[in-house]
Short mmCIF file of C-alpha atoms and ligand atoms in Angstrom, two decimals:
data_model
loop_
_atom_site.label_atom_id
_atom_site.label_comp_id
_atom_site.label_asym_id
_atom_site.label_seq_id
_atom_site.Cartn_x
_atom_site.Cartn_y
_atom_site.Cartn_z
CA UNK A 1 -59.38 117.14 125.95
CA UNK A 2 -60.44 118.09 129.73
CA UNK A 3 -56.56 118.59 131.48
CA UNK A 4 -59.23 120.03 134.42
CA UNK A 5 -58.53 117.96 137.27
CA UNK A 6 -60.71 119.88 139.82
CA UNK A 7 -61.45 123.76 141.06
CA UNK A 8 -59.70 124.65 144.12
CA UNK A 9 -60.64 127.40 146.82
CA UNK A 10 -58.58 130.30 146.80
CA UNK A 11 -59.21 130.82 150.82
CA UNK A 12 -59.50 127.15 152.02
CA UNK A 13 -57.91 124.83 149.33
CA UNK A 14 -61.35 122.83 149.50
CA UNK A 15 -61.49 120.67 146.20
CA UNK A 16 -64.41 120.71 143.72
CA UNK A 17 -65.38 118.40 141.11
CA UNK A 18 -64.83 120.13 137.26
CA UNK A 19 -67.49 120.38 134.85
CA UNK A 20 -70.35 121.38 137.30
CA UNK A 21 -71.75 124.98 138.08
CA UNK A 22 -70.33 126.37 140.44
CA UNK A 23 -70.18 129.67 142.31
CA UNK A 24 -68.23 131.03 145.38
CA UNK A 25 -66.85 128.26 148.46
CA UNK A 26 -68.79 128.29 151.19
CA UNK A 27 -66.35 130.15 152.87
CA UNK A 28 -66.10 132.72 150.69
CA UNK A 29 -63.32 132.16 148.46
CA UNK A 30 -63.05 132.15 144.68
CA UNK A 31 -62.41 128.89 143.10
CA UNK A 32 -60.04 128.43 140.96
CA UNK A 33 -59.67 125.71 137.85
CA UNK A 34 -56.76 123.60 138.53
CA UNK A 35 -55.02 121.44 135.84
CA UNK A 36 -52.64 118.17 135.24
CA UNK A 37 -50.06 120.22 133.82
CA UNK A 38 -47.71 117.45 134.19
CA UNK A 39 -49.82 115.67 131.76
CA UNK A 40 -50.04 118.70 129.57
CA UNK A 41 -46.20 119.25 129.61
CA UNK A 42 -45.83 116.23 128.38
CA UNK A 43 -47.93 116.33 125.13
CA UNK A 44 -48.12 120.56 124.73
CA UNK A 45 -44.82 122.74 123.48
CA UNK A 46 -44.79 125.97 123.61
CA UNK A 47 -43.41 125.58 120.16
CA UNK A 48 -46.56 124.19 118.68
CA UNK A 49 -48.02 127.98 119.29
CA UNK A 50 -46.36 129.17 116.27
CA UNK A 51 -49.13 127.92 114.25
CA UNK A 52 -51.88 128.03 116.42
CA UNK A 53 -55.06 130.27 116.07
CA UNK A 54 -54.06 134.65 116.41
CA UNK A 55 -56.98 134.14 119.57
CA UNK A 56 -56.82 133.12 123.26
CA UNK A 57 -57.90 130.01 122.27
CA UNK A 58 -54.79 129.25 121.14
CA UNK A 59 -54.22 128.39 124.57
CA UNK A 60 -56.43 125.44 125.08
CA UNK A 61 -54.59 122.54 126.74
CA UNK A 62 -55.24 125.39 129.62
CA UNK A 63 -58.43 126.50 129.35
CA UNK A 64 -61.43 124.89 131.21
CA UNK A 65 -63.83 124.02 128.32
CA UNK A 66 -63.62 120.45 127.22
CA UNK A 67 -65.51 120.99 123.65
CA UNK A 68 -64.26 122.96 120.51
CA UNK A 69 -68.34 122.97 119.64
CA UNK A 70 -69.07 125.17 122.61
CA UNK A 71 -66.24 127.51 122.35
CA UNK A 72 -68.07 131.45 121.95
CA UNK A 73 -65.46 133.24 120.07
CA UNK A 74 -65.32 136.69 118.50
CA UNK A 75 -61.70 137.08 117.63
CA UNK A 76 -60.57 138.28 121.46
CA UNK A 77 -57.25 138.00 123.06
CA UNK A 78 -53.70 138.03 121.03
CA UNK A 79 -53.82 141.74 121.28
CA UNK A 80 -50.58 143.98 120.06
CA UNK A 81 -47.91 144.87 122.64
CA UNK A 82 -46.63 148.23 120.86
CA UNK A 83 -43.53 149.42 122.10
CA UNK A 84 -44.33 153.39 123.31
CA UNK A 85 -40.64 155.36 122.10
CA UNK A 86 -42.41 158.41 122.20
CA UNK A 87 -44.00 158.22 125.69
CA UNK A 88 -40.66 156.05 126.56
CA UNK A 89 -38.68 159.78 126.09
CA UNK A 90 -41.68 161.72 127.71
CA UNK A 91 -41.92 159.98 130.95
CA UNK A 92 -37.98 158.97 131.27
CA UNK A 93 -37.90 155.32 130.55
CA UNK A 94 -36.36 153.17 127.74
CA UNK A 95 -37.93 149.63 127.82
CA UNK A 96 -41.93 150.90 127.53
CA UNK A 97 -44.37 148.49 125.94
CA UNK A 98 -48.24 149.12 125.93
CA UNK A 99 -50.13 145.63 125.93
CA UNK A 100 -53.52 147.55 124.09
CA UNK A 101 -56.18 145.28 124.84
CA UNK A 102 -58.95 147.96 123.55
CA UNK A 103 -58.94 146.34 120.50
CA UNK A 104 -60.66 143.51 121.98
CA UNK A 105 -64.30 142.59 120.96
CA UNK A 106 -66.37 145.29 123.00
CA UNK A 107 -63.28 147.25 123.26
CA UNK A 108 -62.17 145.70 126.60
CA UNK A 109 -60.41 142.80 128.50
CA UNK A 110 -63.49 141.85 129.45
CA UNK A 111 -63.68 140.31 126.04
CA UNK A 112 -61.43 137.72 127.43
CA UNK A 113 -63.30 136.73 130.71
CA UNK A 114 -66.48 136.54 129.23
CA UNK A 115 -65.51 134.54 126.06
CA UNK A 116 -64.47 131.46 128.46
CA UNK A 117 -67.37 132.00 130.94
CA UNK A 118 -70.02 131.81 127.91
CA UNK A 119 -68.53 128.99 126.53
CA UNK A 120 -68.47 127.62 129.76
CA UNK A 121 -72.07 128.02 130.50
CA UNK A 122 -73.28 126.73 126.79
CA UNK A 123 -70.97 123.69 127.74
CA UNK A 124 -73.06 123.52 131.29
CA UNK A 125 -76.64 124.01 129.89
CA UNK A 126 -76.73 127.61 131.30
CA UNK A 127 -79.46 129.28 129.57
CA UNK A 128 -79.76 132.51 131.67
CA UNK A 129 -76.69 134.79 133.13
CA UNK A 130 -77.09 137.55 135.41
CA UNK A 131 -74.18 140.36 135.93
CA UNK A 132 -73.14 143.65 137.97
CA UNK A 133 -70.92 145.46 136.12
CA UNK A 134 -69.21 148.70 136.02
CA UNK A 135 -69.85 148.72 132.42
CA UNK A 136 -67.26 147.01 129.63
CA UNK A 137 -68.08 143.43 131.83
CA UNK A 138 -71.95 143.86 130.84
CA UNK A 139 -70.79 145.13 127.27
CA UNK A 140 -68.94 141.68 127.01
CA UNK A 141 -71.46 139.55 128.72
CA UNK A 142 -74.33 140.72 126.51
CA UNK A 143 -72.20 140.32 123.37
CA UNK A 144 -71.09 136.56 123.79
CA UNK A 145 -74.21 135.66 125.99
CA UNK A 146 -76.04 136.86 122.20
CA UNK A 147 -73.85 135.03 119.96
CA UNK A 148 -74.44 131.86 122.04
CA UNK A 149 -78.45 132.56 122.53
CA UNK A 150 -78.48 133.06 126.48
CA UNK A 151 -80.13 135.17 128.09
CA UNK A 152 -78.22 138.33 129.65
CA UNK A 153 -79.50 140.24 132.58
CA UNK A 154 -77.25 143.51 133.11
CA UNK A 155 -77.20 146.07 136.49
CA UNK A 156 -74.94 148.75 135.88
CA UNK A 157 -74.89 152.27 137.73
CA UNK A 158 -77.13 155.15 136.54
CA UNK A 159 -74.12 156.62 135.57
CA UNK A 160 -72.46 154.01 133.13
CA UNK A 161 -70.65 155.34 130.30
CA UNK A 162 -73.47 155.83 127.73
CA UNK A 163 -71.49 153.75 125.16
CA UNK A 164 -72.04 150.39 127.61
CA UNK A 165 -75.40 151.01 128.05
CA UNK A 166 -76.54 151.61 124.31
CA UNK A 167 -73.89 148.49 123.52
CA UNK A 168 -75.51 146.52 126.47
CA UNK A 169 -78.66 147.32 124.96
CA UNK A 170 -78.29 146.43 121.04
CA UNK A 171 -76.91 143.75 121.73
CA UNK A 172 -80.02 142.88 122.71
CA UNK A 173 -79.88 142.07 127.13
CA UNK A 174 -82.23 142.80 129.79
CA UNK A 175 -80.63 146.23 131.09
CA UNK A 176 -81.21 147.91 134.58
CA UNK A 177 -79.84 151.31 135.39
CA UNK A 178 -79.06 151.46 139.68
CA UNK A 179 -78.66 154.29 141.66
CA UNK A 180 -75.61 153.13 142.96
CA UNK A 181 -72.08 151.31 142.39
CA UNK A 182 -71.30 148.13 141.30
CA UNK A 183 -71.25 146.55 144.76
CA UNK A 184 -75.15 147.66 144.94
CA UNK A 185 -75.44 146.31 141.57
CA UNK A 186 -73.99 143.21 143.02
CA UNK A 187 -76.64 142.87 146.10
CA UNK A 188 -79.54 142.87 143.72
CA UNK A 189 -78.20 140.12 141.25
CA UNK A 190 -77.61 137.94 144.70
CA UNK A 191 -81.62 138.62 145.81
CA UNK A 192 -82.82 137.60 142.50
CA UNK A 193 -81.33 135.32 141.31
CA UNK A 194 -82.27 132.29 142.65
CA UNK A 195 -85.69 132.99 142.06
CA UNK A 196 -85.15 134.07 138.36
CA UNK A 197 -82.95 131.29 137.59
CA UNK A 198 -80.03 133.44 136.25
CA UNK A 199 -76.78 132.06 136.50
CA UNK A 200 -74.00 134.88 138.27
CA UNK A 201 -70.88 135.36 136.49
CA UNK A 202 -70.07 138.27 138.45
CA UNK A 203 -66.57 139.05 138.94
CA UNK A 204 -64.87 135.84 140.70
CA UNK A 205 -68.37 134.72 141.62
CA UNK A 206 -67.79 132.54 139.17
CA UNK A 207 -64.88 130.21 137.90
CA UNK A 208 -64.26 130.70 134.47
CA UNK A 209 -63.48 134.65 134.04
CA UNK A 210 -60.20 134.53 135.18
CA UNK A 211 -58.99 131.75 132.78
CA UNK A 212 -59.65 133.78 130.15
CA UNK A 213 -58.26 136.88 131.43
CA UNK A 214 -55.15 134.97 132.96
CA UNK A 215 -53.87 134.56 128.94
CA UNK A 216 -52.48 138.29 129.11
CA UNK A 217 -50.16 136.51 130.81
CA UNK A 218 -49.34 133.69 128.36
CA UNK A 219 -49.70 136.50 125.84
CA UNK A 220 -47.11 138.41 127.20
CA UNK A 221 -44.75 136.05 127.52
CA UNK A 222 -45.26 134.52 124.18
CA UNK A 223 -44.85 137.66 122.42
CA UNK A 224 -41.59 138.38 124.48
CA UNK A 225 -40.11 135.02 123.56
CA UNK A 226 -41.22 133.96 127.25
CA UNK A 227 -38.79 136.79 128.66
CA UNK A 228 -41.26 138.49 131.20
CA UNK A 229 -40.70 142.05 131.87
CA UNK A 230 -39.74 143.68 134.50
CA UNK A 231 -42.76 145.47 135.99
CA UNK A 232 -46.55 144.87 134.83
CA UNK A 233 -49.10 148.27 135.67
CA UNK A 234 -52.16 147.03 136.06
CA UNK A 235 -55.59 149.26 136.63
CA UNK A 236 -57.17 147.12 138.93
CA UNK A 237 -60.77 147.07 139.52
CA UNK A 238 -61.83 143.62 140.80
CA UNK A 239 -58.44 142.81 139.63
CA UNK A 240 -59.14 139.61 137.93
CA UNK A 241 -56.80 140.43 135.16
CA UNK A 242 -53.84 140.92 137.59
CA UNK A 243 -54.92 137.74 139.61
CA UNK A 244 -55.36 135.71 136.56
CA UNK A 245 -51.81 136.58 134.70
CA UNK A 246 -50.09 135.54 137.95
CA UNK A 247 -51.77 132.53 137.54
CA UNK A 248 -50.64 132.16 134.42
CA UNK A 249 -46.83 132.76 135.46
CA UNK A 250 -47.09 129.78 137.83
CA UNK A 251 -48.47 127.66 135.11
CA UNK A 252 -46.50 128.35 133.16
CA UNK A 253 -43.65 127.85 135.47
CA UNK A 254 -44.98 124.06 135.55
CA UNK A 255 -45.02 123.92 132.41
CA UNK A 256 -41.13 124.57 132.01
CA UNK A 257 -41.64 127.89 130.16
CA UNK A 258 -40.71 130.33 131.91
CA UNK A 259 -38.08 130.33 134.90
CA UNK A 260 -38.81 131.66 138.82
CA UNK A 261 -38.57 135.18 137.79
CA UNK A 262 -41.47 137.49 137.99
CA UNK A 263 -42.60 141.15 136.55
CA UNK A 264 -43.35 143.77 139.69
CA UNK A 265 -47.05 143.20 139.78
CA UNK A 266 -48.03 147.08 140.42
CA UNK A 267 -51.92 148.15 141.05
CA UNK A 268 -52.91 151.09 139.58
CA UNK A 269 -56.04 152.63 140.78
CA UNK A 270 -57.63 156.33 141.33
CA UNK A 271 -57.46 158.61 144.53
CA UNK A 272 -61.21 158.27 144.63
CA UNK A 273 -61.49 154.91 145.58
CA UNK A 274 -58.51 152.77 145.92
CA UNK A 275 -58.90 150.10 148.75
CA UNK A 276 -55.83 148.03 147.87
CA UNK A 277 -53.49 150.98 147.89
CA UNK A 278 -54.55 151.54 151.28
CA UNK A 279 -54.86 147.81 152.56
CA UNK A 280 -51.28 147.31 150.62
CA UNK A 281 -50.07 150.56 153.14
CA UNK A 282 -51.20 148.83 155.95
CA UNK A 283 -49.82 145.73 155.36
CA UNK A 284 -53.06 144.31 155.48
CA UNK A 285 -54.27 140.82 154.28
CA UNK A 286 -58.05 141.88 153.01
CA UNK A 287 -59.20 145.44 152.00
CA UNK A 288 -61.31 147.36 153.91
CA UNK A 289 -64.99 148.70 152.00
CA UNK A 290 -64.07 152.52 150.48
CA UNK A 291 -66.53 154.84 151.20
CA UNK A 292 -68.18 157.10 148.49
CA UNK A 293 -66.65 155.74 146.04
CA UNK A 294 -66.04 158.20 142.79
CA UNK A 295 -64.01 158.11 139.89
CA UNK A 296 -64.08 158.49 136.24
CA UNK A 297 -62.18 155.69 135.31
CA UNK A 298 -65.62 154.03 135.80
CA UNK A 299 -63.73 149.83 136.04
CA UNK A 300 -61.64 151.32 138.94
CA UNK A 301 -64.61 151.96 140.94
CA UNK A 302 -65.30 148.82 142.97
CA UNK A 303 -65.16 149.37 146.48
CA UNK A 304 -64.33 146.14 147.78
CA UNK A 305 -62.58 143.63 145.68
CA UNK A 306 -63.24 139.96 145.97
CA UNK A 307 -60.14 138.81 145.27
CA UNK A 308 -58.52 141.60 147.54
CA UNK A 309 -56.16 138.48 149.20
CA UNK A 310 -54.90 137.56 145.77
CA UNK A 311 -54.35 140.58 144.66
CA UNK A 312 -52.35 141.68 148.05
CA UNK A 313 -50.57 138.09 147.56
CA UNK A 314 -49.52 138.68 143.86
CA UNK A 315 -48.52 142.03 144.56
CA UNK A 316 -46.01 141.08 147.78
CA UNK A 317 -45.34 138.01 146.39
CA UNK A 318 -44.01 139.98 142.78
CA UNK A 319 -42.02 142.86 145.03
CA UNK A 320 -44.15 144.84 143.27
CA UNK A 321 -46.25 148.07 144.80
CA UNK A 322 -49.90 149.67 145.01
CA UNK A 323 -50.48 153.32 143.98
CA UNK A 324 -53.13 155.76 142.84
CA UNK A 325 -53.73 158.60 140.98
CA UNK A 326 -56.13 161.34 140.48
CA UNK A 327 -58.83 161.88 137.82
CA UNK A 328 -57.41 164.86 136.35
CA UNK A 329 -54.07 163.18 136.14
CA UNK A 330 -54.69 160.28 134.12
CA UNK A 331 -57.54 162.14 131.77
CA UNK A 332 -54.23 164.14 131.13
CA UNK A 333 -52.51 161.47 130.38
CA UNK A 334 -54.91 159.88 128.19
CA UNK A 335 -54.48 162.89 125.91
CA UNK A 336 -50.82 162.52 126.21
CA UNK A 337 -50.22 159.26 125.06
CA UNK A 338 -53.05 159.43 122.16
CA UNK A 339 -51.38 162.29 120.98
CA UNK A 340 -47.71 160.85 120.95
CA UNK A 341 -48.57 157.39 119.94
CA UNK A 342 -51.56 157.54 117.93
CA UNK A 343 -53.44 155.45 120.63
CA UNK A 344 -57.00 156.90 122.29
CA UNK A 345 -57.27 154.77 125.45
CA UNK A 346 -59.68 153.87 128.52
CA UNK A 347 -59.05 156.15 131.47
CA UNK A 348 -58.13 153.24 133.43
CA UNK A 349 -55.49 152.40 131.03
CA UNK A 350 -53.90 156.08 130.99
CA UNK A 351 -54.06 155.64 134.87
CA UNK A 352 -50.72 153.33 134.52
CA UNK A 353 -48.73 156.39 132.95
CA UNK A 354 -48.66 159.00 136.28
CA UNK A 355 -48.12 156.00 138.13
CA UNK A 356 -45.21 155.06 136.37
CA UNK A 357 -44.21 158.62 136.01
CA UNK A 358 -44.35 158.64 139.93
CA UNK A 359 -42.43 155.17 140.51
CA UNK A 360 -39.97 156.42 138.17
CA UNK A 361 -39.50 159.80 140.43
CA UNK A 362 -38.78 157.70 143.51
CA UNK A 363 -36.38 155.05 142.35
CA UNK A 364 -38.37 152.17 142.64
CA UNK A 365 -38.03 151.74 139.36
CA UNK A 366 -34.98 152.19 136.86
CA UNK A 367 -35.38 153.39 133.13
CA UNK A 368 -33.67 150.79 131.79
CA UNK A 369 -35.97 148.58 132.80
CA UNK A 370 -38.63 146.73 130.72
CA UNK A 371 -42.21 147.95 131.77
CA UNK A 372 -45.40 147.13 130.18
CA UNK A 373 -48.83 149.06 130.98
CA UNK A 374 -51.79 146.76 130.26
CA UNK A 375 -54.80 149.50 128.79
CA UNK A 376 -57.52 147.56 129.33
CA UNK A 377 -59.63 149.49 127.29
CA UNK A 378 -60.33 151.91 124.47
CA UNK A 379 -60.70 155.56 124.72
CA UNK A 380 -63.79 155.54 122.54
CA UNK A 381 -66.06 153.99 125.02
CA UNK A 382 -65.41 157.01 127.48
CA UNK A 383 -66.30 159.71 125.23
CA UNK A 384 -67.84 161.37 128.51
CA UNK A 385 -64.74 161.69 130.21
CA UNK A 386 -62.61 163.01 127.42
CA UNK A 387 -65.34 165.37 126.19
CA UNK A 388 -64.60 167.89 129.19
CA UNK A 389 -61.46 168.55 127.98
CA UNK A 390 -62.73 169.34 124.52
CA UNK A 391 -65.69 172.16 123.88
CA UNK A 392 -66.93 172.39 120.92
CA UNK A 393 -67.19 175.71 119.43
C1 PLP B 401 -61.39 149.43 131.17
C2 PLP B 401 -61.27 148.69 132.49
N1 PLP B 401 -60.08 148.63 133.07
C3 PLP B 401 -59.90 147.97 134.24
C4 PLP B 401 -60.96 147.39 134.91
C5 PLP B 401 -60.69 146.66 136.20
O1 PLP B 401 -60.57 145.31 135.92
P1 PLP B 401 -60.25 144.19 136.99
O2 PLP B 401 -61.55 143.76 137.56
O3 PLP B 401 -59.55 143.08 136.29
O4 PLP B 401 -59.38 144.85 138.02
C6 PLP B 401 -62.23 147.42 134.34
C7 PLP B 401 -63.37 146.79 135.01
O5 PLP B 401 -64.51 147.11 134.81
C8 PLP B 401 -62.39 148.08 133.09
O6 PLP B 401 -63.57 148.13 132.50
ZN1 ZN B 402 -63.18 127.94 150.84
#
């Protein structure tokens, strides 16, 4: 039963009434779902887990949909956390963990998001979503938006990995291929979409992503024994992931889980567009549009984050830091940690090991400390990338 009390501007505070579609404030702000956790606290141990469900779902007391019949599940979340020795030795630490979330439906985190959106717009009477994505969002979108019969309209770049596009594709959604990034992809889903009667579930545009993604966080706490670590590298894109598992630390928090303590939230993104490292150098409160944007860690390229003032505020508010990395770099590293722990990941996921590598070199971290690197997806949907490295013949 509905523990949603209301949704709550990140920017303003102004209140919103639950179960209604919504989009952005009017000033701009993401909204996020608030809930009587007091009331939940009261009736929900974190106990009772033990023999709940091996899916986010398991989760529900704190997730927005109000309806077991409208839930759109295909087995996401409750992903391994794998303990790297191997990479542990290689890169000087003792404590590493690898939360793989590749082995999500769609091979992404997005899996997450999207799951509670689409059950969020079945619940709402949605019957047509519209998305910009950078490519494993659309993969996600047009995979639950089929298993719940709604209609998916996808803009991606021209340059999309191949694998989203032929996924996006099969799986049966209205795919267009823009000559540009995501953020142009963005402009023409806002033109339209009034007019076509699509529903945007663009990143933060709409309220129901991040409570899906925010359960990495009550994921890895649960599988800790509610111990958090001591650092969390994050790729960040959009960075709802990141945004949403703070979240989830505060909630939980309420809840009487977990104590005050909190993981060094660290963003991880590429030298070729990284507007929070630079708005985090700054000590700035927003980020600033990055020009010609270019990486080929394709989720990392988003020019201008949304939720750039959460992100900042998780990030300061964690002690944690913002750093970036080159393409060649974490394509190395990719290869690296396949080959010493048997795990081909997304380039944004390898991203986290240079990074760490670097924070390592400067102190700001200690080896004895206990790190996890969220890959947020698998290598396999990036063949592109990788294939450079390896000519055949
Ligand atoms: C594999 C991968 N990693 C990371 C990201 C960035 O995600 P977020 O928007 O949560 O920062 C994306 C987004 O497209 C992605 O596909
Ligand atoms: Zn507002």
């Amino acid at each position: 039963m509905p523990n949603v009390t209301h949704l709550e501007c990140s920017l303003c505070a102004q209140s919103f009434a639950a179960n209604q579609i919504h989009n952005l404030c009017s000033c701009g702000g993401a909204l996020l779902v608030r809930y009587d956790l007091d009331a939940v606290r009261k009736t929900w141990t974190r106990d009772s887990l033990v023999q709940a469900k091996p899916d986010l779902w398991r989760y529900w007391p704190v997730l927005p949909v109000n309806r077991r019949e409208s839930v759109v599940s295909l087995g996401e979340g409750m992903t391994p956390l794998i303990e790297t020795k191997r990479l542990a030795a290689a890169v000087g630490a003792k404590d590493l963990w690898v939360k793989d979330e590749g082995l999500n439906p769609t091979g992404s985190f997005k899996a997450r998001g999207m799951s509670a959106a689409i059950s969020m717009a079945r619940e709402l009477g949605i019957t047509k979503i519209a998305v910009p994505s950078a490519g494993n969002a659309a993969s996600a979108a047009a995979a639950y938006a089929a298993a719940a019969g709604i209609e998916a309209h996808i803009f991606m770049p021209m340059d999309v990995p191949q694998a989203n596009f032929i996924e996006c594709k099969a799986l049966g959604a209205h795919v267009t291929l823009v000559n540009g990034l995501i953020s142009d992809c963005a402009k023409i889903v806002t033109e339209r979409k009034d007019k076509e009667g699509w529903f945007d579930v663009s990143t933060l545009k709409e309220p129901y992503r991040i409570e899906g993604k925010k359960t990495m966080g009550y994921e890895v706490a649960e599988q800790f024994g509610w111990k958090l670590p001591n650092a969390i590298f994050y790729p960040t894109g959009g960075g709802v992931g990141l945004i949403g598992m703070w979240k989830a630390f505060d909630e939980m928090q309420t809840l009487g889980w977990i104590g005050s303590e909190r993981p060094k939230m660290i963003v991880v993104q590429a030298t070729g567009c990284q507007p929070m490292v630079r708005a985090f150098e700054r000590g700035d409160q927003r980020a600033e549009f990055w020009q010609d944007a270019s990486t080929v860690a394709a989720g990392l390229r988003v020019p201008k984050p949304l939720g750039d003032k959460l992100i900042l505020d998780a990030v300061r508010g964690s002690g944690g830091t913002a750093i970036a990395v080159n393409d060649e770099e974490l394509i190395d590293a990719g290869i690296e940690l396949a080959s010493l722990e048997g795990m081909f990941v997304a380039p944004e996921g390898a991203a986290c090991i240079p990074a760490l590598r670097k924070l390592l070199a400067t102190g700001f971290l200690k080896p004895s400390e206990r790190i996890v690197i969220y890959n947020t997806g698998a290598g396999l949907k990036y063949l592109e990338a990788y294939a450079q490295r390896f000519p055949r013949g």
